[in-house]
PDB file of C-alpha atoms and ligand atoms in Angstrom:
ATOM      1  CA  UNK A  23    -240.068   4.882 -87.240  1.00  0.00           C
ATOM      2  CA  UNK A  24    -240.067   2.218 -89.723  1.00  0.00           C
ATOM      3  CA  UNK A  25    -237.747  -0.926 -89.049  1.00  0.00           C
ATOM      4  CA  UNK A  26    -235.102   0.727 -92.193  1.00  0.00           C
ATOM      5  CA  UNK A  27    -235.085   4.083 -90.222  1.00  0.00           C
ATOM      6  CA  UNK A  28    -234.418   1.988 -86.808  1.00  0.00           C
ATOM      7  CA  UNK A  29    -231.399   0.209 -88.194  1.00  0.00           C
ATOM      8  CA  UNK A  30    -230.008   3.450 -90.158  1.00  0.00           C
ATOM      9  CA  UNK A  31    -230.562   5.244 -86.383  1.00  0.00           C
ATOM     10  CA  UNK A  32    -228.496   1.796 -84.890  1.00  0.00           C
ATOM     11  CA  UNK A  33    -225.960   1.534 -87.203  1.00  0.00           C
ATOM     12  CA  UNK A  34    -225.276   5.526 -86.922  1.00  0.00           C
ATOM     13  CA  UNK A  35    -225.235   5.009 -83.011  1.00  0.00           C
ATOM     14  CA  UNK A  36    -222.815   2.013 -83.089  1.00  0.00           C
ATOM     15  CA  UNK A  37    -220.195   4.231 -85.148  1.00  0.00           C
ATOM     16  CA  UNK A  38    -220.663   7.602 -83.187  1.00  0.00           C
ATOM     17  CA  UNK A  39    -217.817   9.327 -80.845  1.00  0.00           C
ATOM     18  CA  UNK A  40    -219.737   9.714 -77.748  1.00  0.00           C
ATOM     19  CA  UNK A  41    -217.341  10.618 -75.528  1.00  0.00           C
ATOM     20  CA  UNK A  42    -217.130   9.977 -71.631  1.00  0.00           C
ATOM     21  CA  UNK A  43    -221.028  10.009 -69.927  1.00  0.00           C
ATOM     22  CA  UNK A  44    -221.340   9.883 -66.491  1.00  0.00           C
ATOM     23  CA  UNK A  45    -224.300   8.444 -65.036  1.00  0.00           C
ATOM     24  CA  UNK A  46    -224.548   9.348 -61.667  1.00  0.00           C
ATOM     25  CA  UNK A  47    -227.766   9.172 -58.771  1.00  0.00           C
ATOM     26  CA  UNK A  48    -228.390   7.204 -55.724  1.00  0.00           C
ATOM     27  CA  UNK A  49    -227.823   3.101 -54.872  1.00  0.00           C
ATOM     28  CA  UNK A  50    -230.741   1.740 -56.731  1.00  0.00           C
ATOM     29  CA  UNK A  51    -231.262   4.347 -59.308  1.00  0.00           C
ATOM     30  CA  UNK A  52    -230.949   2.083 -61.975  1.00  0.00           C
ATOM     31  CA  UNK A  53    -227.422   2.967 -63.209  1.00  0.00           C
ATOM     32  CA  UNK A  54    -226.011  -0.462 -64.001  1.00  0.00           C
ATOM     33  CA  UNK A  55    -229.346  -1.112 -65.792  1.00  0.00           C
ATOM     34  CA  UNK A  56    -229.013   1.765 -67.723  1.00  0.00           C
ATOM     35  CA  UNK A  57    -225.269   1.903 -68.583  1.00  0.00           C
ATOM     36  CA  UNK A  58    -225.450  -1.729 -69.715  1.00  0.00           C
ATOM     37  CA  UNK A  59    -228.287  -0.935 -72.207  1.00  0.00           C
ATOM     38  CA  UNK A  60    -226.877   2.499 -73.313  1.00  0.00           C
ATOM     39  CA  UNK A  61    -223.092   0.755 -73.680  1.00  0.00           C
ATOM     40  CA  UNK A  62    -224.806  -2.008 -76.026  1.00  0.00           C
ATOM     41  CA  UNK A  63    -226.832   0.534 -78.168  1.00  0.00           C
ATOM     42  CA  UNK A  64    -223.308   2.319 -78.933  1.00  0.00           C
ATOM     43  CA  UNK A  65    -220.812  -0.469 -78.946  1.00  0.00           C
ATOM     44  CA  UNK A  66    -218.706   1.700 -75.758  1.00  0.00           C
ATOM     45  CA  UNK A  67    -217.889  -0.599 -72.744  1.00  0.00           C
ATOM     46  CA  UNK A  68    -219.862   0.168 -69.531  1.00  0.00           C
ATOM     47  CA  UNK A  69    -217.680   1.298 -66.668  1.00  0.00           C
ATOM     48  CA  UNK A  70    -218.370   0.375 -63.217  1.00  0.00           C
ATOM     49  CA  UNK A  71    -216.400   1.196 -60.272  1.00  0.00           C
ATOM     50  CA  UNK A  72    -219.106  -1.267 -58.221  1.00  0.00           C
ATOM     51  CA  UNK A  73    -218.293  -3.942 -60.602  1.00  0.00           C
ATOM     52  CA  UNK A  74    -214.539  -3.664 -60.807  1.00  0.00           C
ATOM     53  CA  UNK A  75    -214.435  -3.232 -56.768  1.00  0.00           C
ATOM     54  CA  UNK A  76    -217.046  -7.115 -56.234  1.00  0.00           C
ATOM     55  CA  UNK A  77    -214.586  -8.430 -59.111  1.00  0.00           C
ATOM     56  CA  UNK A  78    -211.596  -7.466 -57.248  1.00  0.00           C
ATOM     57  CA  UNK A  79    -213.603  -9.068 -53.672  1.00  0.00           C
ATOM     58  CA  UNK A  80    -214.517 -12.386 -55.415  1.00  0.00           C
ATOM     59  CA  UNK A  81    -210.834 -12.867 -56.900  1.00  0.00           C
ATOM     60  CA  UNK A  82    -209.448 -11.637 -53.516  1.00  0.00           C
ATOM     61  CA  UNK A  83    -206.645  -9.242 -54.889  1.00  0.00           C
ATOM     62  CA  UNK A  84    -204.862  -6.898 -52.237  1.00  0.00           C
ATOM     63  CA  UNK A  85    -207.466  -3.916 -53.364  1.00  0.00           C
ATOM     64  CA  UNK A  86    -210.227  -6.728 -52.613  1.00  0.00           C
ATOM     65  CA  UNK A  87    -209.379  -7.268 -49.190  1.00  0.00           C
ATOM     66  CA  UNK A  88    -209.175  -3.521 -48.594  1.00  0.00           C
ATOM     67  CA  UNK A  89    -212.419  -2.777 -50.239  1.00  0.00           C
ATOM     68  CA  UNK A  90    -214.688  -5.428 -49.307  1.00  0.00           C
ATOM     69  CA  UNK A  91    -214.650  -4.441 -44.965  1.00  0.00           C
ATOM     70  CA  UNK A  92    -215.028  -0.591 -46.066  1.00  0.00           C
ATOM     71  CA  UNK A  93    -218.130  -1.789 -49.100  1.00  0.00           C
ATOM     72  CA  UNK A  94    -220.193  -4.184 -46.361  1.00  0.00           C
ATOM     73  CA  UNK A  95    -220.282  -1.154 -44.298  1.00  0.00           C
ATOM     74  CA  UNK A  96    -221.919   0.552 -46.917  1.00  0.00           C
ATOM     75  CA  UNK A  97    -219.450   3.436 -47.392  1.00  0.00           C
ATOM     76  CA  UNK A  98    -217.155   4.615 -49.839  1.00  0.00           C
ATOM     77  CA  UNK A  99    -214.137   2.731 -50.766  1.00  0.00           C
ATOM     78  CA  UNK A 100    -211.042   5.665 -49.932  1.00  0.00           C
ATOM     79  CA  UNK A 101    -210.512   7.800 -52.981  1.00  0.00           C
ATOM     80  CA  UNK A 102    -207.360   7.038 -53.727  1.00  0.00           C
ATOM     81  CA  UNK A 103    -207.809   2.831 -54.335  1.00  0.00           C
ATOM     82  CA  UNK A 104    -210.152   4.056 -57.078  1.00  0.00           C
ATOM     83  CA  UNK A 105    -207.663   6.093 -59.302  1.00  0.00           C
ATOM     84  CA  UNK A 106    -205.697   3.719 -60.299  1.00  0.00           C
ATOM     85  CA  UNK A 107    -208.443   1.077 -61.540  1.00  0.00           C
ATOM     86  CA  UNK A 108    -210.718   3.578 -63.322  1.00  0.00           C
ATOM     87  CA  UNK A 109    -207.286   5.118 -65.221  1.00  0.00           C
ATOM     88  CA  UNK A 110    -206.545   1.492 -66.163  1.00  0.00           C
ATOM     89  CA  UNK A 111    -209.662   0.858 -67.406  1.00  0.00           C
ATOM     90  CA  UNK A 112    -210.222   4.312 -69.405  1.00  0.00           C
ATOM     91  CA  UNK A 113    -206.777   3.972 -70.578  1.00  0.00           C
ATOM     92  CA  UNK A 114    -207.782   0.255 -73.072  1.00  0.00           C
ATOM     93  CA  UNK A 115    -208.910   1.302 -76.640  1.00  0.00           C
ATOM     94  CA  UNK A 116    -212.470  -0.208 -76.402  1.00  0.00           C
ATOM     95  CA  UNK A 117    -212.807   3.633 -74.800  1.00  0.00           C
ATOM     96  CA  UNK A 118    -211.930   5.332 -77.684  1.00  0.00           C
ATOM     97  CA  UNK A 119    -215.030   6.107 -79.239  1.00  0.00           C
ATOM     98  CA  UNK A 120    -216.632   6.870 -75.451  1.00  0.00           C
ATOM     99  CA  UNK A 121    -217.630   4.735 -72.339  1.00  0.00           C
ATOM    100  CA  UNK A 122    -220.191   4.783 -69.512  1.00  0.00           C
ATOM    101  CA  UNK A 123    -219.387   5.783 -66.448  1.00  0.00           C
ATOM    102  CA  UNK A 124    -221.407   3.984 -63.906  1.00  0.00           C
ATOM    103  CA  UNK A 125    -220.631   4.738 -59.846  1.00  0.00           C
ATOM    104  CA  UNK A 126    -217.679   7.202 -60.827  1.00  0.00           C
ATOM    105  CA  UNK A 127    -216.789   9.864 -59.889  1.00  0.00           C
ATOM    106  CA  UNK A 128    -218.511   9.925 -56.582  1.00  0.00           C
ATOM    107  CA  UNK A 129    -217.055  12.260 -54.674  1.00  0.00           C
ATOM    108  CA  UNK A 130    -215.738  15.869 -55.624  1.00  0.00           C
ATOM    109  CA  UNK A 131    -212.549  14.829 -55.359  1.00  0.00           C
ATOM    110  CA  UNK A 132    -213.129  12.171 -57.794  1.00  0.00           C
ATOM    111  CA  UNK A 133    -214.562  14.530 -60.024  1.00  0.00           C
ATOM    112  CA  UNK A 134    -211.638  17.189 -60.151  1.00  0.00           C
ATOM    113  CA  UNK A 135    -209.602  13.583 -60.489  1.00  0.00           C
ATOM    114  CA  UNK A 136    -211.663  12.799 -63.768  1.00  0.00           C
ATOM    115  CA  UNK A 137    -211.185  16.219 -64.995  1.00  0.00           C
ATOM    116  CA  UNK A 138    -207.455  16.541 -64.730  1.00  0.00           C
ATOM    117  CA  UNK A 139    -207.016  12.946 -66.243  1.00  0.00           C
ATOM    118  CA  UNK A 140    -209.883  14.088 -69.183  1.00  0.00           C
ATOM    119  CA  UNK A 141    -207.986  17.024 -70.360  1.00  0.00           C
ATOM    120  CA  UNK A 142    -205.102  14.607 -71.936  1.00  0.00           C
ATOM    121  CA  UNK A 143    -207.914  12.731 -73.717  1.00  0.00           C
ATOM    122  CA  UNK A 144    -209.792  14.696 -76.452  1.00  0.00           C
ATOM    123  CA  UNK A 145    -212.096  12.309 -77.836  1.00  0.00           C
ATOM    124  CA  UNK A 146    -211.984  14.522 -80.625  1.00  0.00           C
ATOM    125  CA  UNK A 147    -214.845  14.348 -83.361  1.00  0.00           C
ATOM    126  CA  UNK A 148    -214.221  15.193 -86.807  1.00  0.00           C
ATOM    127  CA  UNK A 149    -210.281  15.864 -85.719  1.00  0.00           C
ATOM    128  CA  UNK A 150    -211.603  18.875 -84.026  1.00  0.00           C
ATOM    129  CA  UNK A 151    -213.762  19.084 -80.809  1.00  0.00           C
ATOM    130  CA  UNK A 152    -212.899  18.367 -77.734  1.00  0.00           C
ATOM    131  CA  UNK A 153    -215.794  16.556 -75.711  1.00  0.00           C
ATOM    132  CA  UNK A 154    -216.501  17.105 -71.943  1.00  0.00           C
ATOM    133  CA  UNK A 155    -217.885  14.182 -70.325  1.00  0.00           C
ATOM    134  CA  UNK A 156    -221.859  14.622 -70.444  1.00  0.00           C
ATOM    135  CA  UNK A 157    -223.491  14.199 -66.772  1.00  0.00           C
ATOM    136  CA  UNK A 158    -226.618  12.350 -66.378  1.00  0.00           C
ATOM    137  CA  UNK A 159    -228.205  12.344 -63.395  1.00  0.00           C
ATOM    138  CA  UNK A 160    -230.724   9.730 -62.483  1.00  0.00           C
ATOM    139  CA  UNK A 161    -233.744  10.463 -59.779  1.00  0.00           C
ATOM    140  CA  UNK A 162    -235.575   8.172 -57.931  1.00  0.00           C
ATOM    141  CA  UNK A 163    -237.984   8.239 -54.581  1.00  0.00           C
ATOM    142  CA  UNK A 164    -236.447   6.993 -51.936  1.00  0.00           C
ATOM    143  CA  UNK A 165    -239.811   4.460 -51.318  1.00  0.00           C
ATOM    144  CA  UNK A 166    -238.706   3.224 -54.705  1.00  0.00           C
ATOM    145  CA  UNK A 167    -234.805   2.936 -54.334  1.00  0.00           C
ATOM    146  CA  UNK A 168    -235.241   0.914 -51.255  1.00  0.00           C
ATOM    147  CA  UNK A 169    -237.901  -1.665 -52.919  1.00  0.00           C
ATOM    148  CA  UNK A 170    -235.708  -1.753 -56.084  1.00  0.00           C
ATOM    149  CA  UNK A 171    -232.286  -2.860 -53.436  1.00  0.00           C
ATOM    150  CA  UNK A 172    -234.140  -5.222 -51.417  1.00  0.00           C
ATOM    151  CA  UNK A 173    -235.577  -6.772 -54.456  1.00  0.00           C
ATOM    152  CA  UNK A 174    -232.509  -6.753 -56.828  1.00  0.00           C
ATOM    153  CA  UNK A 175    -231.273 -10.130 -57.560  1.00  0.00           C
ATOM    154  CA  UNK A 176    -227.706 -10.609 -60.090  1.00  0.00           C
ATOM    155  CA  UNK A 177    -226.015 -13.144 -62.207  1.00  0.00           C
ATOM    156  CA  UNK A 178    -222.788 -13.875 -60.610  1.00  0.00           C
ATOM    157  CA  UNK A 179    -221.703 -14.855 -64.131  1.00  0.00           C
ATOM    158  CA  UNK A 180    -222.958 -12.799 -66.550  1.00  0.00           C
ATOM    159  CA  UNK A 181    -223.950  -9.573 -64.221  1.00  0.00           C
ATOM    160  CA  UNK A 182    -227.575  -9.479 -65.551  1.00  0.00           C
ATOM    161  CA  UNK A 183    -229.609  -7.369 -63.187  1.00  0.00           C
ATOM    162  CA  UNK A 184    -233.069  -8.759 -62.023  1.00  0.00           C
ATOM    163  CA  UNK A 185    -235.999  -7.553 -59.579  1.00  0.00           C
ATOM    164  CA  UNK A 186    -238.209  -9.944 -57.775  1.00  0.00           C
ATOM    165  CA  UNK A 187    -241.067  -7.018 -58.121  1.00  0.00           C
ATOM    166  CA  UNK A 188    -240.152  -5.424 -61.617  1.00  0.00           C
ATOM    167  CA  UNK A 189    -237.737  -7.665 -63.719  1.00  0.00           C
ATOM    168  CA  UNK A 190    -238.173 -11.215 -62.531  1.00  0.00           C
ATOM    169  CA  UNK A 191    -236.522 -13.917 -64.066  1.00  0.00           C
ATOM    170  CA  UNK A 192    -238.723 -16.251 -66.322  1.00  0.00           C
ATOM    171  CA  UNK A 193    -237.720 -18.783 -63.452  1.00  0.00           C
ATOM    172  CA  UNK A 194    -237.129 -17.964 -60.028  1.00  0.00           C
ATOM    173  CA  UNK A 195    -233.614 -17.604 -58.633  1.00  0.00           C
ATOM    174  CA  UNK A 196    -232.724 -18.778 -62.119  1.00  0.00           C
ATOM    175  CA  UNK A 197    -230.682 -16.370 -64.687  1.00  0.00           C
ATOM    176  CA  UNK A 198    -232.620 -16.251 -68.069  1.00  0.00           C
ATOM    177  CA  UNK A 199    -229.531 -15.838 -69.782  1.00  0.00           C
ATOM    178  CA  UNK A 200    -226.812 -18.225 -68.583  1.00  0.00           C
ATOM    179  CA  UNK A 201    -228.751 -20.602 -66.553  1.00  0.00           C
ATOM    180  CA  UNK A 202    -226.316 -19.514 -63.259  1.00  0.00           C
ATOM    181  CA  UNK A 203    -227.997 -19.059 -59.659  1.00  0.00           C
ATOM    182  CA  UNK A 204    -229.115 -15.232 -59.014  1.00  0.00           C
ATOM    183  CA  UNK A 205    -226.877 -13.832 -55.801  1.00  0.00           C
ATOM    184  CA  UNK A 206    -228.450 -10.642 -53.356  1.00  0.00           C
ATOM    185  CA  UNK A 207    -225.219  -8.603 -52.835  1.00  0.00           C
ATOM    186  CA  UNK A 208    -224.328  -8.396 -49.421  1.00  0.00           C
ATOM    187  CA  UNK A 209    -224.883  -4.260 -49.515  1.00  0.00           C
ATOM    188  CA  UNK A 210    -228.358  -4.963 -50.067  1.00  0.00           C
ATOM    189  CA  UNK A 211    -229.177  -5.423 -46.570  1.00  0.00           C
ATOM    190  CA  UNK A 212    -231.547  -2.954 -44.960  1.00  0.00           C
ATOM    191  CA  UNK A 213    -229.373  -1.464 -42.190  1.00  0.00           C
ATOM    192  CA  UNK A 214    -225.910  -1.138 -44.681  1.00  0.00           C
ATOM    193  CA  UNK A 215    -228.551   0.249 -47.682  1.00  0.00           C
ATOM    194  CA  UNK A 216    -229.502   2.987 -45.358  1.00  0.00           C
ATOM    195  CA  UNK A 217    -225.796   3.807 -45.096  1.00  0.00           C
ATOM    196  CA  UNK A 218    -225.398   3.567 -48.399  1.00  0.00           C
ATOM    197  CA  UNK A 219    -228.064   6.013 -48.984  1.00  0.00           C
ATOM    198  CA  UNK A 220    -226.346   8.117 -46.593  1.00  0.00           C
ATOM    199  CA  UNK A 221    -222.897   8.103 -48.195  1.00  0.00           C
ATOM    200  CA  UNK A 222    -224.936   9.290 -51.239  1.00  0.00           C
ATOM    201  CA  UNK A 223    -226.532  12.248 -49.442  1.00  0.00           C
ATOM    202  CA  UNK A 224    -223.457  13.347 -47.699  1.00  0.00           C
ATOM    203  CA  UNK A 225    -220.330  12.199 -50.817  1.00  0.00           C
ATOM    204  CA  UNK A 226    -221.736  12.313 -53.893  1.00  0.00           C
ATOM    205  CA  UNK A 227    -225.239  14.794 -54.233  1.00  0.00           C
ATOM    206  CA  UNK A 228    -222.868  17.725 -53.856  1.00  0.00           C
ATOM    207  CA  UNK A 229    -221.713  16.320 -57.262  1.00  0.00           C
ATOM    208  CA  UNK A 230    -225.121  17.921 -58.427  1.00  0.00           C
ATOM    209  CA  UNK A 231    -223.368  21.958 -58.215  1.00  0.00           C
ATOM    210  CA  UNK A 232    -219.841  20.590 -59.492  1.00  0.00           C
ATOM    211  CA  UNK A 233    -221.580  19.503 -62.822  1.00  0.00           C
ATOM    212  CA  UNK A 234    -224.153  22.515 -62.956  1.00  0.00           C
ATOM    213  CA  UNK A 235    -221.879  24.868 -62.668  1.00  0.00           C
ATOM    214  CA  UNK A 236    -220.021  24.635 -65.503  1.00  0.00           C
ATOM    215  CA  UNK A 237    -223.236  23.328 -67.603  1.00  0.00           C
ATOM    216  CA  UNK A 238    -222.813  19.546 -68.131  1.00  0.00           C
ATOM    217  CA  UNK A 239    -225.285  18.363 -65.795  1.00  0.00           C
ATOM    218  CA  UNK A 240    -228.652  16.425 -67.673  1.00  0.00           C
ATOM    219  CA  UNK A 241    -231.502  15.426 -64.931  1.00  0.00           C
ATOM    220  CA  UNK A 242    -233.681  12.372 -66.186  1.00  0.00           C
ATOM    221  CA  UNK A 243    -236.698  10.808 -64.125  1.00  0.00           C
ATOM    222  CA  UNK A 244    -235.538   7.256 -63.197  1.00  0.00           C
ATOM    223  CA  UNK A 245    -238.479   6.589 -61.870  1.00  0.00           C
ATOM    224  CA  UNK A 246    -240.570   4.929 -64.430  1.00  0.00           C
ATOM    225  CA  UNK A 247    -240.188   1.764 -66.905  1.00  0.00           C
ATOM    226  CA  UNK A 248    -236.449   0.532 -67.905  1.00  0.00           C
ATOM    227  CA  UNK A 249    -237.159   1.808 -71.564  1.00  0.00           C
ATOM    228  CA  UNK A 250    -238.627   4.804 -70.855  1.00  0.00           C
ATOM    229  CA  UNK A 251    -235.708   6.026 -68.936  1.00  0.00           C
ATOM    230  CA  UNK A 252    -233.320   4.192 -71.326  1.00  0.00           C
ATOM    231  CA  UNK A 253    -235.061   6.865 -74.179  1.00  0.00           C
ATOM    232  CA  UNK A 254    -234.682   9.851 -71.960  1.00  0.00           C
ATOM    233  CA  UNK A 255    -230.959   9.201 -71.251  1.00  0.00           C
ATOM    234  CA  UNK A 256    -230.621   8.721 -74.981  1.00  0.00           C
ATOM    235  CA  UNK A 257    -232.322  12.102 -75.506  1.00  0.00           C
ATOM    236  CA  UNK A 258    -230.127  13.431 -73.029  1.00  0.00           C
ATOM    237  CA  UNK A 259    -226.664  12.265 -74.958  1.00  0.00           C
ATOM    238  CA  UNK A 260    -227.721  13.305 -78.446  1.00  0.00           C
ATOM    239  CA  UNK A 261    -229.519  16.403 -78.065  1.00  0.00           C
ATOM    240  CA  UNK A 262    -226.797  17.006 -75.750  1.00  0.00           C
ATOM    241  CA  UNK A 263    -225.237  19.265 -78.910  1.00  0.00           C
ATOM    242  CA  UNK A 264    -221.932  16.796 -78.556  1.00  0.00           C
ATOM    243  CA  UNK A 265    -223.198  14.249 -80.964  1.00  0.00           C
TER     244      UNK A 265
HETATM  245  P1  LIG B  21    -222.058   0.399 -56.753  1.00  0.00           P
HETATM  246  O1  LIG B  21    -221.947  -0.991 -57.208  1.00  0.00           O
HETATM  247  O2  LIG B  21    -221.797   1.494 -57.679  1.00  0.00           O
HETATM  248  O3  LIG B  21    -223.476   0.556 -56.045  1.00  0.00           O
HETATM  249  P2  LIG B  21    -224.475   1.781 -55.871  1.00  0.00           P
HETATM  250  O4  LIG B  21    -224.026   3.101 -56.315  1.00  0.00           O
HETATM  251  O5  LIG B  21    -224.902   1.664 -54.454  1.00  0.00           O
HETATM  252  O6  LIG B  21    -225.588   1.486 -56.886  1.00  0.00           O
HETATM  253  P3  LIG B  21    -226.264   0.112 -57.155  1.00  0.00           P
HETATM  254  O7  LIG B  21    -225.374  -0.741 -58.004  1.00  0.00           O
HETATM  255  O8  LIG B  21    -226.768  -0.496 -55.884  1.00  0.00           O
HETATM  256  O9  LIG B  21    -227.563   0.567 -57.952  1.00  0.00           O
HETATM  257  P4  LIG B  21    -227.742   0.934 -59.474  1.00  0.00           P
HETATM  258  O10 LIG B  21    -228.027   2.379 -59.565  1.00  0.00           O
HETATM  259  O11 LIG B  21    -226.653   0.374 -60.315  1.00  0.00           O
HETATM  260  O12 LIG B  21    -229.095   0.185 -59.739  1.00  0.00           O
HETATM  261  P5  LIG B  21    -229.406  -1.169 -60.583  1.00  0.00           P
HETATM  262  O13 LIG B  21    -229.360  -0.904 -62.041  1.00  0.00           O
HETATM  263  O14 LIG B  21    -228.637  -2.307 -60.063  1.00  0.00           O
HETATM  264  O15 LIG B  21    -221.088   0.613 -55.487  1.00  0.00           O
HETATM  265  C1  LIG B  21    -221.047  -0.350 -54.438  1.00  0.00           C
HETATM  266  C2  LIG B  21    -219.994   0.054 -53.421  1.00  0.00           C
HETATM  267  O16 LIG B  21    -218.701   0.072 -54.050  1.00  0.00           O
HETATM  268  C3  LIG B  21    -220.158   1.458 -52.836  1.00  0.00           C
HETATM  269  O17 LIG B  21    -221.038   1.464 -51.730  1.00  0.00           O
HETATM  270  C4  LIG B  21    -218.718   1.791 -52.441  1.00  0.00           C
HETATM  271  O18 LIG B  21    -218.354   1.166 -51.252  1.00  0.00           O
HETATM  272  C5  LIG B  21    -217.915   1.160 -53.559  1.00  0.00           C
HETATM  273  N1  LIG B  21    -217.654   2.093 -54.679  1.00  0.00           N
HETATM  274  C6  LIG B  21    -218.081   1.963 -55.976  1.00  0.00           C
HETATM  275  N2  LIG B  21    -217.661   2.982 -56.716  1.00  0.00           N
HETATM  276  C7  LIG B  21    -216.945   3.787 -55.901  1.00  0.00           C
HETATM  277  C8  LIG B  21    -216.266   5.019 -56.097  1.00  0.00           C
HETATM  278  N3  LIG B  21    -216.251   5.632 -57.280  1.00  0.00           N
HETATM  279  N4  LIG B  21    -215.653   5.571 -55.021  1.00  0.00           N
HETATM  280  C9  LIG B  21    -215.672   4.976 -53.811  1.00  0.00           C
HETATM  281  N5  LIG B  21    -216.308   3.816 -53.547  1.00  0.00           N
HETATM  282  C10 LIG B  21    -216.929   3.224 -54.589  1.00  0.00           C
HETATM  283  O19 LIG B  21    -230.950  -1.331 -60.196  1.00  0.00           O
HETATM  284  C11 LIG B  21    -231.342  -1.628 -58.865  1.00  0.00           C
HETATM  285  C12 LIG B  21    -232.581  -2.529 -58.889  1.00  0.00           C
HETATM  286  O20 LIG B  21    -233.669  -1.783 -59.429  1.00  0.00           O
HETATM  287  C13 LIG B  21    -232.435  -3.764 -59.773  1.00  0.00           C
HETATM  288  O21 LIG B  21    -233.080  -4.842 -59.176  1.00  0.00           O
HETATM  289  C14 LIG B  21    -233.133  -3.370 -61.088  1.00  0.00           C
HETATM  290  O22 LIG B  21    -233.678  -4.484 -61.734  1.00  0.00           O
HETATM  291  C15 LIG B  21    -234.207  -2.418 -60.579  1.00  0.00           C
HETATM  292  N6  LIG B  21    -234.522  -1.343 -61.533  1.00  0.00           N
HETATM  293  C16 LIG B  21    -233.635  -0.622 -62.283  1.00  0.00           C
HETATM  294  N7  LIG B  21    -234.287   0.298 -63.024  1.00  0.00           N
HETATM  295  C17 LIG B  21    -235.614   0.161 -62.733  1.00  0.00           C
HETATM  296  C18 LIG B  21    -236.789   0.821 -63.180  1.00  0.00           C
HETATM  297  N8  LIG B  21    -236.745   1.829 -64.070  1.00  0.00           N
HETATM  298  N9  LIG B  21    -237.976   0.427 -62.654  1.00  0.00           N
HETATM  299  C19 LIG B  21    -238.036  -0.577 -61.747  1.00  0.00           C
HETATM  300  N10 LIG B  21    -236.957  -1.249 -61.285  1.00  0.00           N
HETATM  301  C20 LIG B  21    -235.754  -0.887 -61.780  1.00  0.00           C
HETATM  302 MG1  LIG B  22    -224.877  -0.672 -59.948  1.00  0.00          MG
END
């Protein structure tokens, strides 16, 4: 594509009605790395339950101090002390034209939560269609998953996500961005990751037959370069016959 095609293809994606997309798969799949590039491509604000949940820890709000015992176990925060922060969030007009979903829903539950709450929100395109969020699932060896958590490094500031094998910083420890120190979260440790992966297994995979069933469900191979996956997911949302 020449560089006029690119920006007609950029400034088409920043005024599209992309409804809700989900991207769901295990701890270390690459979700925040992906929702934060596929948010900025369509000018839709990346959701993260993970995010809200650390914001709510490092503030120390009354849903902090409930979440932050049950997260450092590595298991899922209770249902119900998500509702009311995703509906918030979904509920501010930077969602109108769409949003990522990154970390929710993650239970069926959840799910049958998301559905309900969808049906009062159209996101209609053209005035007409209503638009069923599109799932994206994201699949990664294990092998990989547990080199990409003990390697992941973050900006406490800006929430940049780094690797110490695949996305170093230009200097160590150092965020490229902002200049701020680079924090391990303190679910990154071995024995709570494993838990974390189990939580996955056990909570969320069954997620996998709640989103085939009724046809929404997009599988992408997270297991090779950032950009590659990045154009796969994109693939996934457009040719998903919604946009
Ligand atoms: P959350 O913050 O959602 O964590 P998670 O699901 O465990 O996923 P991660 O954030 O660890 O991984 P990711 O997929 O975002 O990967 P990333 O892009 O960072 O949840 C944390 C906790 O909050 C939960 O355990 C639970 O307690 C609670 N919680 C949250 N939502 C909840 C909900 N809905 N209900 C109940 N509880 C909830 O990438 C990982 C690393 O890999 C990075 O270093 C990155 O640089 C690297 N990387 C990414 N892509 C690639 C690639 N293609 N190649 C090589 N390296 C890559
Ligand atoms: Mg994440």
């Amino acid at each position: 594509m020449d560089a006029e095609a690119t920006q007609d293809v950029d400034s088409k994606r920043a005024k599209t009605t992309v409804g809700p997309v989900i991207l769901f798969g295990p701890p270390g799949a690459g979700k925040g790395t992906q929702a934060k590039k596929i948010a900025e491509i369509f000018g839709i604000p990346q959701i993260s339950t993970g995010d809200i949940l650390r914001e709510n820890v490092s503030k120390g709000t009354p849903l902090g101090h409930m979440a932050k015992v049950v997260m450092d176990r590595g298991e899922l925060v209770p249902d119900e002390l998500v509702y009311g922060m995703v509906s918030d969030r979904l509920g501010k007009e930077d969602c109108n034209r769409g949003c990522i979903l990154d970390g929710f829903p993650r239970t069926i539950p959840q799910a049958e939560w998301l559905d309900r709450y969808m049906e009062g929100r159209l996101f209609d395109k053209v005035g007409a269609r209503k638009m069923p969020p599109i799932v994206i699932q994201v699949k990664v060896e294990y092998n990989s998953l547990l080199q990409r958590l003990t390697g992941r490094r973050s900006c406490p500031n800006c929430g940049r996500i780094y690797n110490v094998h695949y996305q170093p910083p230009c200097v160590e420890g150092i965020c490229d961005l902002d200049g701020s120190n680079l924090v391990l979260r303190p679910d990154d440790r071995e024995e709570v990751i494993a838990e974390r992966l189990r939580a996955y297994d056990r909570q969320t995979l069954p997620l996998v037959n709640y989103y085939q069933k009724s046809g929404r469900l997009r599988t992408v191979n997270g297991d090779q370069p950032v950009d590659v996956v990045t154009a796969e997911i994109l693939r996934a949302i457009e040719n998903g016959d919604r946009l």
